[in-house]
Amino acid sequence: MKKIIGFIMLSFVGFIFIITAVIVIKKFKVSEETQKRISNLRAATFELPLINKDLPTIINYFNTTCMYCQEEISDIQAHSSLIKKANILLISNESIRILDEFQTNFKLDTTTLFLVTDNEDSIKSFFGVSEVPATFIYRSDSSLIKSFKGKVDANVLYELVN
């Protein structure tokens, strides 16, 4: 009887291990596919605002209620050297009304920071955004420099585009 119970327990642990391994491998594959897709911004299937093609581009996917997003955007906005060195796109899937309120409350200068709405989540899907803030830095030739999940300091962004 003890052998049967031991065998059942061992089988159960083995089953859990296999399921976990499959999930991890599947997640890795999705991440690998996303990395390949976002490696060049020219592969995007959505339209971005007219930007200066001679400058690097920083894409920040955010949510207006996210404290970390707010801190990162405030940090970017305060870093005048960064704003001069890169196109900065702030993208959210929230309504235009909410983004307009955010723009007013944060006194965003939309001549230097481009606010973009992602109504159909096509941008979110392209970048594989699962949490905000998510930031993507591209060279002027549209190749990916680096991507971040979570808040990034504006000084780090400046160093990457400089």
GROMACS .gro file of C-alpha atoms in nm:
model
  162
    1MET     CA    1   0.000   0.000   0.000
    2LYS     CA    2   0.286   0.237   0.088
    3LYS     CA    3   0.447   0.165  -0.250
    4ILE     CA    4   0.125   0.252  -0.432
    5ILE     CA    5   0.083   0.578  -0.239
    6GLY     CA    6   0.451   0.660  -0.302
    7PHE     CA    7   0.409   0.587  -0.672
    8ILE     CA    8   0.096   0.808  -0.691
    9MET     CA    9   0.274   1.092  -0.509
   10LEU     CA   10   0.580   1.062  -0.733
   11SER     CA   11   0.358   1.054  -1.043
   12PHE     CA   12   0.172   1.363  -0.924
   13VAL     CA   13   0.497   1.555  -0.861
   14GLY     CA   14   0.627   1.445  -1.202
   15PHE     CA   15   0.305   1.560  -1.368
   16ILE     CA   16   0.328   1.903  -1.198
   17PHE     CA   17   0.693   1.931  -1.306
   18ILE     CA   18   0.609   1.851  -1.670
   19ILE     CA   19   0.319   2.098  -1.679
   20THR     CA   20   0.540   2.371  -1.529
   21ALA     CA   21   0.816   2.301  -1.781
   22VAL     CA   22   0.568   2.320  -2.072
   23ILE     CA   23   0.434   2.656  -1.946
   24VAL     CA   24   0.785   2.799  -1.905
   25ILE     CA   25   0.892   2.681  -2.252
   26LYS     CA   26   0.575   2.822  -2.408
   27LYS     CA   27   0.630   3.158  -2.235
   28PHE     CA   28   0.990   3.162  -2.357
   29LYS     CA   29   0.877   3.095  -2.715
   30VAL     CA   30   0.624   3.378  -2.702
   31SER     CA   31   0.890   3.609  -2.563
   32GLU     CA   32   1.132   3.501  -2.836
   33GLU     CA   33   0.867   3.567  -3.105
   34THR     CA   34   0.791   3.908  -2.954
   35GLN     CA   35   1.163   3.998  -2.942
   36LYS     CA   36   1.198   3.910  -3.309
   37ARG     CA   37   0.885   4.110  -3.402
   38ILE     CA   38   0.985   4.424  -3.210
   39SER     CA   39   1.350   4.414  -3.319
   40ASN     CA   40   1.272   4.664  -3.595
   41LEU     CA   41   1.008   4.933  -3.564
   42ARG     CA   42   0.956   4.927  -3.940
   43ALA     CA   43   0.783   4.591  -3.895
   44ALA     CA   44   0.502   4.763  -3.707
   45THR     CA   45   0.157   4.709  -3.852
   46PHE     CA   46   0.019   5.030  -3.701
   47GLU     CA   47   0.076   5.394  -3.783
   48LEU     CA   48   0.280   5.619  -3.559
   49PRO     CA   49   0.267   5.998  -3.559
   50LEU     CA   50   0.504   6.186  -3.788
   51ILE     CA   51   0.836   6.185  -3.609
   52ASN     CA   52   1.185   6.305  -3.687
   53LYS     CA   53   1.339   6.003  -3.863
   54ASP     CA   54   1.691   6.129  -3.781
   55LEU     CA   55   1.637   6.083  -3.407
   56PRO     CA   56   1.608   5.771  -3.192
   57THR     CA   57   1.256   5.690  -3.073
   58ILE     CA   58   1.143   5.606  -2.721
   59ILE     CA   59   0.807   5.434  -2.691
   60ASN     CA   60   0.650   5.428  -2.347
   61TYR     CA   61   0.334   5.218  -2.308
   62PHE     CA   62   0.156   5.339  -1.997
   63ASN     CA   63  -0.168   5.372  -1.803
   64THR     CA   64  -0.278   5.705  -1.656
   65THR     CA   65  -0.359   5.555  -1.314
   66CYS     CA   66  -0.025   5.373  -1.281
   67MET     CA   67   0.195   5.546  -1.022
   68TYR     CA   68   0.517   5.411  -1.179
   69CYS     CA   69   0.404   5.529  -1.523
   70GLN     CA   70   0.332   5.876  -1.386
   71GLU     CA   71   0.675   5.890  -1.221
   72GLU     CA   72   0.852   5.777  -1.538
   73ILE     CA   73   0.666   6.027  -1.756
   74SER     CA   74   0.739   6.310  -1.509
   75ASP     CA   75   1.106   6.208  -1.507
   76ILE     CA   76   1.119   6.204  -1.890
   77GLN     CA   77   0.940   6.538  -1.915
   78ALA     CA   78   1.185   6.698  -1.671
   79HIS     CA   79   1.490   6.570  -1.865
   80SER     CA   80   1.519   6.843  -2.131
   81SER     CA   81   1.833   6.689  -2.286
   82LEU     CA   82   1.650   6.361  -2.347
   83ILE     CA   83   1.356   6.539  -2.509
   84LYS     CA   84   1.595   6.711  -2.752
   85LYS     CA   85   1.775   6.384  -2.838
   86ALA     CA   86   1.478   6.152  -2.910
   87ASN     CA   87   1.123   6.121  -3.034
   88ILE     CA   88   0.914   6.027  -2.732
   89LEU     CA   89   0.583   5.848  -2.784
   90LEU     CA   90   0.353   5.795  -2.486
   91ILE     CA   91   0.101   5.527  -2.576
   92SER     CA   92  -0.203   5.407  -2.383
   93ASN     CA   93  -0.513   5.206  -2.463
   94GLU     CA   94  -0.729   5.441  -2.261
   95SER     CA   95  -0.993   5.670  -2.414
   96ILE     CA   96  -0.904   6.002  -2.573
   97ARG     CA   97  -1.102   6.180  -2.298
   98ILE     CA   98  -0.889   6.019  -2.026
   99LEU     CA   99  -0.567   6.094  -2.215
  100ASP     CA  100  -0.674   6.457  -2.264
  101GLU     CA  101  -0.733   6.487  -1.888
  102PHE     CA  102  -0.393   6.329  -1.822
  103GLN     CA  103  -0.227   6.568  -2.067
  104THR     CA  104  -0.387   6.866  -1.891
  105ASN     CA  105  -0.312   6.745  -1.537
  106PHE     CA  106   0.050   6.661  -1.618
  107LYS     CA  107   0.098   6.969  -1.835
  108LEU     CA  108   0.242   6.752  -2.111
  109ASP     CA  109   0.403   6.947  -2.393
  110THR     CA  110   0.265   6.759  -2.694
  111THR     CA  111   0.508   6.939  -2.923
  112THR     CA  112   0.789   6.732  -2.769
  113LEU     CA  113   0.601   6.433  -2.626
  114PHE     CA  114   0.359   6.258  -2.860
  115LEU     CA  115   0.048   6.118  -2.689
  116VAL     CA  116  -0.099   5.822  -2.881
  117THR     CA  117  -0.414   5.622  -2.812
  118ASP     CA  118  -0.419   5.249  -2.884
  119ASN     CA  119  -0.795   5.195  -2.922
  120GLU     CA  120  -0.774   4.843  -3.061
  121ASP     CA  121  -0.475   4.724  -2.854
  122SER     CA  122  -0.281   4.666  -3.177
  123ILE     CA  123   0.026   4.847  -3.043
  124LYS     CA  124   0.001   4.665  -2.710
  125SER     CA  125  -0.020   4.335  -2.897
  126PHE     CA  126   0.271   4.417  -3.130
  127PHE     CA  127   0.501   4.495  -2.837
  128GLY     CA  128   0.368   4.209  -2.622
  129VAL     CA  129   0.292   4.448  -2.336
  130SER     CA  130   0.171   4.256  -2.031
  131GLU     CA  131   0.247   4.517  -1.767
  132VAL     CA  132   0.301   4.892  -1.755
  133PRO     CA  133   0.510   5.088  -1.786
  134ALA     CA  134   0.682   4.918  -2.078
  135THR     CA  135   0.950   5.113  -2.262
  136PHE     CA  136   1.117   5.045  -2.597
  137ILE     CA  137   1.416   5.239  -2.730
  138TYR     CA  138   1.494   5.243  -3.103
  139ARG     CA  139   1.785   5.386  -3.301
  140SER     CA  140   1.714   5.631  -3.585
  141ASP     CA  141   1.737   5.334  -3.827
  142SER     CA  142   1.440   5.175  -3.638
  143SER     CA  143   1.643   4.892  -3.484
  144LEU     CA  144   1.574   4.809  -3.121
  145ILE     CA  145   1.834   4.922  -2.868
  146LYS     CA  146   1.665   4.790  -2.555
  147SER     CA  147   1.326   4.723  -2.398
  148PHE     CA  148   1.223   4.753  -2.035
  149LYS     CA  149   0.937   4.622  -1.823
  150GLY     CA  150   0.876   4.854  -1.532
  151LYS     CA  151   0.990   5.205  -1.452
  152VAL     CA  152   1.311   5.331  -1.616
  153ASP     CA  153   1.509   5.635  -1.508
  154ALA     CA  154   1.530   5.912  -1.771
  155ASN     CA  155   1.910   5.922  -1.726
  156VAL     CA  156   1.929   5.558  -1.840
  157LEU     CA  157   1.717   5.641  -2.145
  158TYR     CA  158   1.939   5.939  -2.221
  159GLU     CA  159   2.254   5.726  -2.208
  160LEU     CA  160   2.098   5.473  -2.447
  161VAL     CA  161   1.998   5.731  -2.711
  162ASN     CA  162   2.309   5.945  -2.676
   0.00000   0.00000   0.00000
